[in-house]
Tab-separated table of C-alpha atoms in Angstrom:
chain	number	residue	atom	x	y	z
A	1	MET	CA	0.350	-4.466	22.451
A	2	SER	CA	2.258	-7.075	24.352
A	3	LEU	CA	5.397	-8.991	23.604
A	4	LYS	CA	3.317	-12.158	23.867
A	5	HIS	CA	1.146	-11.130	20.935
A	6	ALA	CA	4.080	-9.804	18.925
A	7	VAL	CA	5.808	-13.195	19.182
A	8	LEU	CA	2.583	-15.036	18.343
A	9	GLY	CA	2.062	-12.747	15.350
A	10	LEU	CA	5.544	-13.414	13.998
A	11	LEU	CA	5.159	-17.157	14.506
A	12	ALA	CA	1.788	-17.043	12.709
A	13	GLU	CA	3.767	-16.086	9.613
A	14	SER	CA	6.136	-19.039	9.897
A	15	PRO	CA	8.000	-21.141	12.467
A	16	ALA	CA	11.206	-19.555	13.732
A	17	SER	CA	13.996	-19.917	16.246
A	18	GLY	CA	14.580	-17.331	18.954
A	19	TYR	CA	17.465	-15.987	16.875
A	20	ASP	CA	15.231	-15.734	13.795
A	21	LEU	CA	12.580	-13.937	15.862
A	22	MET	CA	15.146	-11.369	17.034
A	23	LYS	CA	16.137	-10.720	13.420
A	24	LEU	CA	12.467	-10.254	12.510
A	25	PHE	CA	11.918	-7.929	15.489
A	26	ASN	CA	14.879	-5.801	14.517
A	27	ALA	CA	13.835	-5.669	10.868
A	28	SER	CA	10.137	-5.041	11.351
A	29	LEU	CA	8.747	-4.438	14.841
A	30	SER	CA	11.524	-2.574	16.667
A	31	ASN	CA	10.067	0.840	15.804
A	32	VAL	CA	6.693	-0.182	17.209
A	33	TRP	CA	7.515	-2.598	20.016
A	34	PRO	CA	11.214	-3.077	20.758
A	35	ALA	CA	12.347	-6.204	22.594
A	36	THR	CA	15.631	-7.552	23.864
A	37	GLN	CA	16.922	-11.037	23.221
A	38	SER	CA	16.326	-12.084	26.836
A	39	GLN	CA	12.735	-10.817	26.663
A	40	VAL	CA	12.001	-12.781	23.474
A	41	TYR	CA	13.525	-16.008	24.814
A	42	GLY	CA	11.702	-15.560	28.110
A	43	GLU	CA	8.423	-15.037	26.270
A	44	LEU	CA	9.011	-18.166	24.161
A	45	THR	CA	9.393	-20.176	27.371
A	46	LYS	CA	6.141	-18.744	28.787
A	47	LEU	CA	4.261	-19.336	25.544
A	48	THR	CA	5.509	-22.919	25.343
A	49	THR	CA	4.463	-23.586	28.948
A	50	ALA	CA	1.027	-22.096	28.192
A	51	GLY	CA	0.640	-24.316	25.116
A	52	LEU	CA	0.425	-21.352	22.717
A	53	VAL	CA	3.620	-22.329	20.881
A	54	GLU	CA	5.496	-25.582	20.582
A	55	VAL	CA	8.987	-26.667	19.697
A	56	ALA	CA	8.552	-27.811	16.104
A	57	ALA	CA	12.160	-28.830	15.479
A	58	GLN	CA	15.486	-29.047	17.269
A	59	GLY	CA	18.821	-28.537	15.628
A	60	PRO	CA	22.472	-28.630	16.532
A	61	ARG	CA	23.686	-26.993	19.783
A	62	GLY	CA	20.176	-26.915	21.248
A	63	ARG	CA	18.688	-24.647	18.539
A	64	LYS	CA	14.899	-24.812	18.773
A	65	GLU	CA	12.420	-23.782	16.135
A	66	TYR	CA	9.053	-22.687	17.509
A	67	ALA	CA	5.646	-22.871	15.815
A	68	ILE	CA	2.329	-21.384	16.864
A	69	THR	CA	-0.269	-23.902	18.052
A	70	ASP	CA	-3.992	-23.824	17.326
A	71	ASP	CA	-4.521	-22.372	20.817
A	72	GLY	CA	-1.878	-19.733	20.087
A	73	LEU	CA	-3.575	-18.800	16.831
A	74	ALA	CA	-6.932	-18.588	18.624
A	75	GLU	CA	-5.362	-16.305	21.269
A	76	LEU	CA	-3.838	-14.085	18.570
A	77	ARG	CA	-7.154	-13.848	16.703
A	78	HIS	CA	-8.981	-13.021	19.946
A	79	TRP	CA	-6.474	-10.285	20.747
A	80	LEU	CA	-6.724	-8.844	17.223
A	81	THR	CA	-10.514	-8.773	17.066
A	82	ALA	CA	-11.899	-8.614	20.611
A	83	VAL	CA	-9.381	-6.825	22.831
A	84	GLU	CA	-9.448	-3.032	22.736
A	85	PRO	CA	-5.972	-1.489	22.302
A	86	GLY	CA	-4.222	-0.336	25.497
A	87	GLY	CA	-5.188	2.502	27.796
A	88	PRO	CA	-4.437	6.176	27.446
A	89	GLN	CA	-1.139	7.049	25.879
A	90	ARG	CA	1.350	9.168	27.746
A	91	HIS	CA	3.607	11.611	25.974
A	92	ASP	CA	6.301	13.154	28.132
A	93	GLY	CA	7.237	15.746	25.503
A	94	LEU	CA	3.672	16.958	25.048
A	95	LEU	CA	3.138	17.131	28.808
A	96	ARG	CA	6.105	19.515	28.987
A	97	VAL	CA	4.484	21.810	26.406
A	98	PHE	CA	1.740	22.622	28.926
A	99	PHE	CA	4.356	24.134	31.222
A	100	LEU	CA	6.677	25.900	28.772
A	101	GLY	CA	5.444	29.242	30.125
A	102	ILE	CA	7.744	28.663	33.106
A	103	VAL	CA	10.864	29.037	30.937
A	104	THR	CA	11.874	31.883	28.668
A	105	PRO	CA	10.403	32.065	25.157
A	106	LEU	CA	13.860	31.245	23.764
A	107	GLU	CA	14.114	28.142	25.964
A	108	ALA	CA	10.605	27.077	24.957
A	109	GLN	CA	11.395	27.616	21.290
A	110	THR	CA	14.652	25.654	21.620
A	111	PHE	CA	12.793	22.751	23.237
A	112	LEU	CA	10.212	22.679	20.447
A	113	LEU	CA	12.782	22.936	17.669
A	114	HIS	CA	14.611	20.015	19.254
A	115	GLN	CA	11.333	18.050	19.126
A	116	ALA	CA	11.021	18.964	15.439
A	117	GLU	CA	14.535	17.674	14.794
A	118	ARG	CA	13.805	14.423	16.638
A	119	ALA	CA	10.695	13.911	14.499
A	120	ALA	CA	12.695	14.653	11.336
A	121	TRP	CA	15.362	12.147	12.413
A	122	THR	CA	12.675	9.513	13.068
A	123	ARG	CA	11.135	10.128	9.649
A	124	ALA	CA	14.565	9.833	7.992
A	125	GLU	CA	15.140	6.510	9.774
A	126	LEU	CA	11.745	5.234	8.636
A	127	GLU	CA	12.397	6.402	5.080
A	128	HIS	CA	15.652	4.426	5.172
A	129	VAL	CA	13.707	1.331	6.272
A	130	GLU	CA	11.216	1.929	3.462
A	131	GLU	CA	14.003	2.163	0.875
A	132	THR	CA	16.142	-0.725	2.095
A	133	ALA	CA	13.621	-3.310	3.295
A	134	GLU	CA	12.922	-6.272	1.092
A	135	TRP	CA	9.183	-5.825	0.666
A	136	ASP	CA	7.533	-8.951	-0.643
A	137	GLU	CA	4.162	-10.696	-0.488
A	138	ASP	CA	4.350	-12.159	3.026
A	139	MET	CA	2.122	-10.953	5.853
A	140	ILE	CA	4.824	-9.059	7.773
A	141	SER	CA	5.906	-7.192	4.632
A	142	VAL	CA	2.424	-6.206	3.499
A	143	TYR	CA	1.108	-5.144	6.884
A	144	GLY	CA	4.485	-3.927	8.081
A	145	ARG	CA	4.494	-1.506	5.152
A	146	ILE	CA	1.077	-0.231	6.274
A	147	ALA	CA	2.417	0.287	9.831
A	148	LEU	CA	5.507	1.999	8.422
A	149	GLU	CA	3.281	4.473	6.590
A	150	TYR	CA	1.701	5.391	9.926
A	151	GLY	CA	5.142	6.177	11.333
A	152	LEU	CA	6.084	8.235	8.278
A	153	ARG	CA	2.907	10.295	8.438
A	154	LEU	CA	3.019	10.694	12.221
A	155	SER	CA	6.645	11.866	12.274
A	156	ALA	CA	5.962	14.346	9.459
A	157	THR	CA	2.980	15.741	11.383
A	158	GLN	CA	4.975	15.911	14.620
A	159	GLU	CA	7.756	17.848	12.923
A	160	GLU	CA	5.328	20.252	11.276
A	161	TRP	CA	3.487	20.831	14.570
A	162	ALA	CA	6.708	21.381	16.573
A	163	ARG	CA	7.977	23.984	14.079
A	164	TRP	CA	4.599	25.762	14.221
A	165	ALA	CA	4.593	25.624	18.031
A	166	ALA	CA	8.150	27.017	18.149
A	167	GLU	CA	6.843	30.115	16.397
A	168	GLU	CA	3.757	30.305	18.615
A	169	VAL	CA	5.750	30.429	21.870
A	170	THR	CA	7.362	33.665	20.733
A	171	SER	CA	4.015	35.351	20.001
A	172	ALA	CA	2.860	38.303	22.089
A	173	LYS	CA	0.074	36.218	23.656
A	174	ALA	CA	2.491	33.457	24.733
A	175	ARG	CA	5.003	35.987	26.061
A	176	LYS	CA	2.271	37.648	28.139
A	177	ALA	CA	1.098	34.302	29.568
A	178	SER	CA	4.700	33.451	30.514
A	179	GLU	CA	5.249	36.837	32.128
A	180	LEU	CA	2.046	36.465	34.184
A	181	ALA	CA	3.066	32.992	35.364
A	182	ARG	CA	6.545	34.147	36.363
A	183	ALA	CA	5.119	37.267	38.102
A	184	ARG	CA	2.659	35.115	40.102
A	185	HIS	CA	5.466	32.801	41.112
A	186	ALA	CA	7.692	35.716	42.158
A	187	GLU	CA	4.819	37.261	44.142
A	188	GLU	CA	4.173	33.988	45.968
A	189	ARG	CA	7.850	33.662	46.869
A	190	GLN	CA	7.881	37.243	48.107
A	191	GLN	CA	4.798	36.638	50.294
A	192	GLU	CA	6.395	33.499	51.734
A	193	GLY	CA	9.484	35.532	52.638
A	194	GLU	CA	7.509	38.163	54.547
């Protein structure tokens, strides 16, 4: 996903000022694709220059309201239907799991339990959004609720997995694998010292 398409998607719902777009980002997209105010305003300038949005109205103190153009709507539709979602995802926390045998079982378990708590915190935040958001019939509400459900399910699965993994790293098999890795490392250091 790109900020360009996020802005186009929000403007496809209705015209908005940069300030209004920031409010919409914070209320709906920030958990999926966060953006700063300077990024949104910069993207509006680029989109206007490219002819994908236009200034539909100007108000006091230079306030501009932007609307998606036909070309912008065509670009958004193309992105939605013809462009494959981004490349491989990277997950720093999961990468670390591959190497937890380097630390003690207690350290590995602590790391994983921390991951479980982070997932639980994320789910609690999403549940708060679900309870407090004003869900109505507009596009962002309907499809935003569908995206929110993904986050709720994913965070619940992540927490469940991390708690399971925290138990697994204390198993006899995991302890043995860790001991072998540490012994190999110690042996290599000893050979280097000779």
